[in-house]
Tab-separated table of C-alpha atoms in Angstrom:
chain	number	residue	atom	x	y	z
X	16	MET	CA	-22.379	-9.154	-6.162
X	17	VAL	CA	-19.199	-10.537	-4.728
X	18	ASP	CA	-19.446	-13.975	-5.354
X	19	HIS	CA	-19.302	-13.127	-8.404
X	20	LEU	CA	-15.777	-11.779	-8.890
X	21	GLY	CA	-13.684	-14.651	-10.577
X	22	PRO	CA	-9.992	-14.934	-8.417
X	23	GLY	CA	-9.043	-14.214	-11.365
X	24	ASP	CA	-11.198	-10.909	-12.714
X	25	LEU	CA	-9.047	-7.754	-12.705
X	26	LEU	CA	-5.484	-9.969	-11.950
X	27	ASP	CA	-4.776	-13.333	-14.092
X	28	PRO	CA	-1.136	-14.485	-13.224
X	29	THR	CA	-0.719	-17.140	-15.296
X	30	ASP	CA	0.134	-14.641	-18.123
X	31	TYR	CA	1.730	-11.799	-16.341
X	32	ILE	CA	2.531	-9.613	-19.220
X	33	LEU	CA	-0.911	-10.176	-20.246
X	34	ALA	CA	-2.040	-9.292	-16.358
X	35	ARG	CA	-0.613	-6.440	-16.362
X	36	GLN	CA	-1.339	-5.213	-19.067
X	37	LYS	CA	-4.666	-5.179	-18.334
X	38	ALA	CA	-3.403	-3.419	-14.913
X	39	GLU	CA	-2.040	-0.746	-17.073
X	40	ALA	CA	-5.548	-0.048	-18.886
X	41	PHE	CA	-7.943	0.153	-16.076
X	42	GLU	CA	-5.126	2.233	-14.356
X	43	ARG	CA	-5.726	5.008	-17.677
X	44	ALA	CA	-8.828	4.945	-17.552
X	45	ILE	CA	-9.209	5.290	-13.621
X	46	LEU	CA	-7.128	8.464	-14.943
X	47	ASP	CA	-9.156	8.899	-17.233
X	48	HIS	CA	-12.661	8.880	-15.529
X	49	LEU	CA	-11.319	11.308	-13.185
X	50	GLY	CA	-10.110	13.898	-15.575
X	51	PRO	CA	-8.149	16.007	-15.217
X	52	ALA	CA	-6.460	17.811	-12.124
X	53	GLU	CA	-9.475	20.683	-10.737
X	54	PRO	CA	-7.841	24.115	-11.265
X	55	GLU	CA	-6.864	24.165	-7.248
X	56	LEU	CA	-4.304	21.304	-8.125
X	57	LEU	CA	-1.027	20.756	-10.421
X	58	GLU	CA	-0.443	17.538	-10.799
X	59	VAL	CA	3.790	16.709	-12.300
X	60	GLU	CA	5.168	13.121	-14.152
X	61	GLN	CA	9.097	13.201	-14.251
X	62	ASN	CA	11.719	10.790	-13.207
X	63	ILE	CA	14.607	10.309	-10.138
X	64	PRO	CA	17.939	8.081	-10.042
X	65	MET	CA	17.022	4.769	-8.430
X	66	ARG	CA	20.468	3.633	-6.993
X	67	ASP	CA	21.932	1.506	-10.424
X	68	GLY	CA	20.704	4.541	-12.076
X	69	HIS	CA	17.995	3.245	-13.984
X	70	GLN	CA	14.832	6.223	-14.160
X	71	HIS	CA	11.652	5.457	-12.443
X	72	PRO	CA	9.045	7.842	-13.070
X	73	ILE	CA	7.296	9.456	-10.285
X	74	ARG	CA	3.543	11.260	-10.117
X	75	ILE	CA	2.889	14.638	-8.060
X	76	THR	CA	-0.288	15.772	-6.711
X	77	LYS	CA	-0.381	18.488	-4.867
X	78	PRO	CA	-1.776	21.819	-4.059
X	79	ALA	CA	-1.293	24.537	-6.106
X	80	HIS	CA	-1.135	26.735	-3.354
X	81	ALA	CA	0.722	25.444	-0.246
X	82	PRO	CA	-2.548	25.696	3.154
X	83	GLU	CA	-0.919	28.163	5.948
X	84	GLY	CA	1.582	26.535	7.796
X	85	GLY	CA	3.017	24.288	4.412
X	86	SER	CA	1.515	20.707	3.535
X	87	PRO	CA	2.552	16.818	5.394
X	88	LEU	CA	4.543	15.340	2.947
X	89	ILE	CA	3.052	11.908	1.616
X	90	ILE	CA	4.965	8.975	-0.864
X	91	CYS	CA	2.137	6.150	-1.605
X	92	PHE	CA	3.197	2.597	-3.457
X	93	HIS	CA	1.314	1.232	-5.360
X	94	GLY	CA	-0.439	-2.587	-5.681
X	95	GLY	CA	0.199	-4.322	-8.525
X	96	GLY	CA	1.612	-8.420	-7.042
X	97	PHE	CA	4.848	-7.521	-8.070
X	98	ILE	CA	4.423	-7.607	-11.208
X	99	SER	CA	1.752	-4.743	-12.449
X	100	GLY	CA	1.213	-1.428	-11.515
X	101	THR	CA	2.012	2.539	-12.544
X	102	ILE	CA	2.345	6.122	-10.955
X	103	TYR	CA	-1.775	6.053	-11.446
X	104	ASN	CA	-3.319	2.973	-9.628
X	105	VAL	CA	-3.059	5.604	-6.636
X	106	ALA	CA	-4.365	8.711	-8.038
X	107	PRO	CA	-7.577	8.248	-6.659
X	108	TYR	CA	-6.243	8.841	-3.778
X	109	ALA	CA	-3.756	11.046	-3.849
X	110	ARG	CA	-5.913	13.396	-5.266
X	111	GLY	CA	-8.436	13.290	-3.001
X	112	LEU	CA	-5.579	13.948	0.166
X	113	ALA	CA	-4.472	16.811	-1.340
X	114	LYS	CA	-7.594	18.072	-1.412
X	115	LEU	CA	-8.220	17.694	2.421
X	116	PHE	CA	-4.726	17.701	3.707
X	117	GLY	CA	-2.692	19.636	1.271
X	118	ALA	CA	-0.878	17.672	0.706
X	119	VAL	CA	1.679	16.587	-1.738
X	120	VAL	CA	1.821	12.731	-1.890
X	121	VAL	CA	4.249	11.178	-4.119
X	122	ALA	CA	3.175	8.386	-6.440
X	123	PRO	CA	6.495	6.241	-6.945
X	124	THR	CA	6.662	3.447	-9.426
X	125	TYR	CA	9.874	0.774	-8.992
X	126	CYS	CA	10.989	-2.673	-10.817
X	127	LEU	CA	8.228	-5.209	-11.272
X	128	ALA	CA	8.163	-8.833	-11.094
X	129	PRO	CA	9.160	-10.986	-12.874
X	130	GLU	CA	12.036	-9.393	-15.368
X	131	ASN	CA	13.195	-8.650	-11.831
X	132	PRO	CA	12.717	-10.017	-8.664
X	133	PHE	CA	13.365	-9.919	-5.224
X	134	PRO	CA	14.934	-7.275	-3.430
X	135	ARG	CA	15.545	-5.425	-5.750
X	136	GLY	CA	11.154	-3.108	-5.943
X	137	ALA	CA	12.287	-3.306	-1.982
X	138	ASP	CA	15.249	-1.712	-3.497
X	139	ASP	CA	13.712	0.521	-5.682
X	140	ALA	CA	10.941	1.812	-2.591
X	141	TRP	CA	14.552	2.740	-0.197
X	142	ASP	CA	16.103	4.402	-3.255
X	143	ALA	CA	12.409	6.535	-3.694
X	144	VAL	CA	12.261	7.083	0.048
X	145	ARG	CA	15.431	8.730	0.162
X	146	TRP	CA	15.459	10.631	-2.971
X	147	VAL	CA	10.732	12.667	-1.837
X	148	ALA	CA	13.083	12.443	1.775
X	149	SER	CA	16.632	14.995	0.451
X	150	HIS	CA	13.849	16.752	-2.131
X	151	ALA	CA	11.172	17.684	-0.116
X	152	SER	CA	11.302	21.409	-0.603
X	153	SER	CA	11.958	21.077	-3.982
X	154	LEU	CA	8.281	19.257	-3.727
X	155	SER	CA	6.785	21.884	-2.153
X	156	ALA	CA	6.179	20.088	1.248
X	157	THR	CA	6.852	20.743	4.205
X	158	PRO	CA	7.218	17.558	6.222
X	159	SER	CA	7.035	18.707	9.906
X	160	GLN	CA	3.869	19.272	9.396
X	161	GLY	CA	3.221	15.305	8.717
X	162	PHE	CA	5.746	11.634	6.558
X	163	ILE	CA	4.007	10.057	6.073
X	164	LEU	CA	4.491	6.419	4.279
X	165	SER	CA	1.375	4.759	2.679
X	166	GLY	CA	0.759	1.562	0.553
X	167	GLY	CA	-1.152	-1.107	-0.976
X	168	SER	CA	-0.862	-4.880	-0.902
X	169	ALA	CA	2.495	-5.472	-2.222
X	170	GLY	CA	2.892	-1.900	-1.585
X	171	ALA	CA	1.886	-2.273	1.483
X	172	ASN	CA	4.121	-4.743	2.607
X	173	PHE	CA	7.040	-1.355	1.339
X	174	VAL	CA	6.010	0.282	4.078
X	175	CYS	CA	5.949	-2.188	6.229
X	176	VAL	CA	9.824	-2.868	5.545
X	177	LEU	CA	10.879	0.477	5.253
X	178	ALA	CA	9.607	1.899	8.162
X	179	GLU	CA	12.040	-0.500	9.814
X	180	LEU	CA	14.838	1.146	7.017
X	181	ALA	CA	13.756	4.058	7.810
X	182	LYS	CA	14.684	3.827	11.710
X	183	THR	CA	17.597	1.787	11.713
X	184	GLU	CA	19.131	4.395	9.130
X	185	LYS	CA	18.077	7.513	10.759
X	186	LEU	CA	15.500	8.753	7.985
X	187	GLU	CA	15.424	12.405	7.678
X	188	PRO	CA	13.121	14.090	7.679
X	189	PRO	CA	11.801	11.376	10.047
X	190	LEU	CA	8.419	9.569	9.337
X	191	THR	CA	5.252	10.564	11.080
X	192	GLY	CA	3.273	8.211	10.353
X	193	LEU	CA	2.418	4.673	8.407
X	194	TRP	CA	-0.739	3.845	6.248
X	195	SER	CA	-0.494	-0.136	4.855
X	196	CYS	CA	-3.427	-1.911	3.781
X	197	MET	CA	-3.280	-5.205	3.197
X	198	PRO	CA	-0.475	-6.345	3.787
X	199	VAL	CA	1.031	-9.381	2.562
X	200	LEU	CA	3.856	-10.654	5.289
X	201	PHE	CA	4.493	-13.965	5.300
X	202	THR	CA	3.796	-16.706	2.817
X	203	GLU	CA	2.707	-20.683	3.731
X	204	ASP	CA	6.345	-21.428	3.037
X	205	GLU	CA	6.902	-22.767	6.491
X	206	GLU	CA	10.424	-21.396	7.099
X	207	SER	CA	8.084	-17.603	6.785
X	208	ARG	CA	5.657	-19.324	8.831
X	209	LYS	CA	8.759	-19.955	11.393
X	210	SER	CA	8.897	-16.084	11.627
X	211	ILE	CA	5.211	-15.179	13.535
X	212	PRO	CA	6.162	-15.008	17.322
X	213	LYS	CA	5.136	-19.090	18.696
X	214	GLN	CA	1.930	-17.711	20.541
X	215	TYR	CA	0.083	-15.263	17.785
X	216	GLN	CA	1.454	-18.824	14.837
X	217	HIS	CA	-2.343	-20.200	16.268
X	218	LEU	CA	-4.266	-16.539	14.910
X	219	TRP	CA	-2.450	-17.254	11.511
X	220	PHE	CA	-4.788	-18.987	9.799
X	221	SER	CA	-7.066	-17.219	6.989
X	222	ARG	CA	-4.748	-18.796	3.642
X	223	GLN	CA	-6.606	-22.242	5.300
X	224	GLN	CA	-10.169	-20.513	5.846
X	225	ILE	CA	-10.562	-18.648	2.906
X	226	ASP	CA	-8.773	-19.918	0.640
X	227	LYS	CA	-10.361	-19.877	-3.423
X	228	THR	CA	-11.859	-16.220	-2.884
X	229	PRO	CA	-12.476	-13.406	-5.393
X	230	ILE	CA	-9.868	-11.169	-5.460
X	231	LEU	CA	-7.455	-13.152	-4.825
X	232	SER	CA	-7.107	-16.432	-4.288
X	233	ASN	CA	-4.376	-18.872	-2.872
X	234	GLU	CA	-3.699	-19.552	-6.383
X	235	THR	CA	-3.115	-16.913	-7.673
X	236	ALA	CA	-0.909	-15.671	-4.351
X	237	ARG	CA	1.433	-18.487	-5.604
X	238	ALA	CA	1.837	-17.903	-8.722
X	239	LEU	CA	2.505	-13.956	-7.696
X	240	LEU	CA	4.944	-14.790	-5.126
X	241	GLN	CA	6.976	-17.691	-7.516
X	242	TYR	CA	7.615	-14.014	-9.316
X	243	TYR	CA	8.513	-11.862	-6.827
X	244	ARG	CA	10.684	-15.006	-5.354
X	245	PRO	CA	10.788	-13.285	-1.933
X	246	ASP	CA	13.759	-14.907	0.244
X	247	VAL	CA	10.951	-15.342	3.314
X	248	ARG	CA	13.883	-14.886	5.526
X	249	SER	CA	15.087	-11.195	4.636
X	250	PRO	CA	13.935	-8.593	6.497
X	251	LEU	CA	13.630	-6.656	2.776
X	252	TRP	CA	10.655	-9.618	2.862
X	253	SER	CA	8.707	-8.512	6.567
X	254	PRO	CA	9.342	-6.959	9.470
X	255	PHE	CA	8.630	-10.237	11.191
X	256	ASN	CA	12.558	-11.354	10.457
X	257	ASN	CA	13.614	-8.086	11.853
X	258	THR	CA	15.419	-8.409	14.776
X	259	SER	CA	14.692	-5.439	16.138
X	260	ALA	CA	11.273	-4.463	14.482
X	261	PHE	CA	7.898	-2.685	15.502
X	262	GLU	CA	9.969	-0.521	18.325
X	263	GLY	CA	9.757	3.524	17.504
X	264	LEU	CA	7.643	3.067	14.607
X	265	PRO	CA	5.256	6.127	14.587
X	266	PRO	CA	1.270	6.005	14.193
X	267	THR	CA	0.084	3.509	11.938
X	268	PHE	CA	-3.007	3.348	9.962
X	269	LEU	CA	-4.405	0.261	8.792
X	270	GLN	CA	-6.948	-0.764	7.031
X	271	VAL	CA	-7.199	-5.358	6.365
X	272	CYS	CA	-10.239	-6.792	3.898
X	273	GLY	CA	-12.357	-10.457	6.331
X	274	ARG	CA	-12.194	-12.336	3.351
X	275	ASP	CA	-8.255	-11.542	2.187
X	276	ILE	CA	-6.558	-14.906	2.655
X	277	ILE	CA	-3.483	-12.026	3.698
X	278	ARG	CA	-6.007	-10.111	5.634
X	279	ASP	CA	-4.019	-11.907	9.246
X	280	ASP	CA	-1.124	-11.338	7.182
X	281	GLY	CA	-1.859	-7.940	8.579
X	282	LEU	CA	-3.815	-8.627	12.385
X	283	MET	CA	-0.415	-9.583	13.075
X	284	TYR	CA	1.532	-6.975	12.056
X	285	GLU	CA	-1.010	-4.591	14.235
X	286	ARG	CA	-1.086	-7.164	16.742
X	287	MET	CA	3.194	-6.821	17.349
X	288	LEU	CA	2.917	-2.609	16.860
X	289	ARG	CA	-0.178	-2.423	19.426
X	290	ASP	CA	2.891	-4.970	21.822
X	291	HIS	CA	5.834	-2.848	21.507
X	292	GLY	CA	3.741	0.087	22.057
X	293	CYS	CA	2.986	2.071	18.928
X	294	ARG	CA	-0.293	3.960	18.310
X	295	THR	CA	-2.537	1.811	15.734
X	296	LEU	CA	-6.098	2.129	14.678
X	297	LEU	CA	-7.286	-1.254	12.697
X	298	ASN	CA	-9.869	-0.560	10.151
X	299	VAL	CA	-11.712	-4.605	9.246
X	300	TYR	CA	-14.398	-4.927	6.047
X	301	ALA	CA	-15.763	-7.773	7.250
X	302	GLY	CA	-16.466	-10.443	4.771
X	303	LEU	CA	-15.176	-8.340	2.719
X	304	PRO	CA	-12.119	-9.224	0.129
X	305	HIS	CA	-9.366	-7.597	-0.933
X	306	PHE	CA	-9.213	-4.501	-3.410
X	307	PHE	CA	-13.157	-4.802	-2.442
X	308	TRP	CA	-13.246	-0.925	-3.294
X	309	GLY	CA	-11.504	-0.960	-6.471
X	310	ALA	CA	-13.879	-3.766	-7.696
X	311	LEU	CA	-17.012	-2.537	-6.615
X	312	PRO	CA	-16.924	0.623	-6.173
X	313	GLN	CA	-20.892	1.420	-6.514
X	314	LEU	CA	-21.735	-0.748	-2.054
X	315	GLU	CA	-21.674	1.543	0.205
X	316	ASP	CA	-19.059	-0.597	1.367
X	317	SER	CA	-16.561	0.986	-0.911
X	318	ARG	CA	-17.289	3.946	-0.004
X	319	ARG	CA	-17.694	4.108	3.697
X	320	PHE	CA	-13.687	2.766	2.979
X	321	MET	CA	-13.037	5.555	0.322
X	322	VAL	CA	-13.935	7.743	3.523
X	323	ASP	CA	-12.657	5.677	6.300
X	324	ILE	CA	-9.363	6.401	4.168
X	325	ALA	CA	-9.670	10.436	5.049
X	326	HIS	CA	-10.296	9.664	9.141
X	327	GLY	CA	-7.286	7.282	9.267
X	328	PHE	CA	-5.332	9.974	7.462
X	329	ALA	CA	-6.531	13.377	10.107
X	330	TRP	CA	-5.944	10.868	12.715
X	331	LEU	CA	-2.100	10.459	11.525
X	332	LEU	CA	-1.677	14.316	10.928
X	333	ASN	CA	-3.484	15.249	13.956
X	334	ARG	CA	-6.341	17.122	11.873
X	335	GLU	CA	-10.478	17.059	11.684
X	336	ILE	CA	-11.815	16.343	8.184
X	337	ASP	CA	-15.338	17.856	6.329
X	338	VAL	CA	-16.891	14.317	6.248
X	339	ALA	CA	-19.031	15.576	3.688
X	340	HIS	CA	-16.307	17.525	1.485
X	341	ALA	CA	-14.570	14.292	2.661
X	342	GLU	CA	-17.631	11.245	0.619
X	343	LYS	CA	-17.192	14.538	-2.046
X	344	VAL	CA	-13.543	13.680	-2.882
X	345	MET	CA	-12.448	10.371	-1.622
X	346	VAL	CA	-14.073	8.277	-4.611
X	347	PHE	CA	-13.041	5.500	-6.504
X	348	PRO	CA	-14.189	5.977	-10.623
X	349	GLN	CA	-16.749	2.503	-11.347
X	350	VAL	CA	-15.021	1.523	-14.703
X	351	GLU	CA	-16.493	-0.909	-16.319
C-alpha cells in the first residue's frame, strides 16, 4: 500500500502555491475530522510579535483545569518542507499530549519560503520560542514540570538548531527535553557533507540508497531546498555547523523513518548526541517513508507511531502513561 503513494501525493513543489493550498486544505480537514475540543481542553489562537514587528499566529491547546503541580510546556513546530504548514498541522499531537500530561502545547508558525527564504523561518521560530518562554505563566504553564521543544521534518530542523541557541543564549526557563521527528540537517551539497564528522561520513548514505520513495523523494527535496535556499555552512541551518554543538543538551527523543531520504540526518544527529553524553531515545520505523502515519493512518504501524510519541514524551517528562488511554487519545485521523 505504501508503494502506491507517489512522491508528490502530499507535497508537490513544482507549484509551491498549489502545494501550500493543498497542505492547508489537508490540515483543515484534519481539524474537521478531530471535531471540537472536548470540554476538558481549551484551544486558543492569538498573534505574537516577531523581531521585525510582524505578527504570527499561534495555537494554544491546554487543559481547562491545570493538573496538581502545574502543566508542562511544549512548543511544537509544524513541518511542510519550509514552504507550507499552519497552526493546525500539529493538532492531533497537541490534543493528545494535553490530555495525557495536562500539558500546555503551543503551535507557532513562521514565514514560509520562497517568499521568505533562509534564515527567516529559523529567526521566526527563535522569536516564537523566546516569546513563549517569557509568557509561560500567562499561558498557564509551569515549565519546572517540563519545557520541551518539538517538531517534525522542517520543524525538527528548527528543534535541532534552536536547542543550540537556547543553550548559548541561556534561555530562561531552560529547555528540559527535545522531540525531533525526521529532522533534515544536510543537503547533497559538498559543503554540507563536509560538516559531517569524517569518522561518520560513510554512515550518511540514505539519499543514495533510497532516492525515489513516496512523499519525499530526492527530486522533491531538491526543489524544496531551492525554495528555502539555506546557507549550508550556517549554524541556523544545521547544528553540525556549530563548534559548540551537542554538549549539554537536554534528553532528546527522535523518530526516524527507514525509507526516508533524510533518515541518516536523524541517525547522525542521535549518534552525535550520544557521543557528547546526551541521553537519547530513538525509534526507527523500518521500511516506512516520510510522514507515513499521516498519509496512511489506518496502518498498524501508524497507530504504533502515534502511541510511541506518547511513550517518548513520558520518557522526557519522567512520567508513566496508561497505554490504553494513549491509544485512545493519540490518533491521527484518516482524511480522504
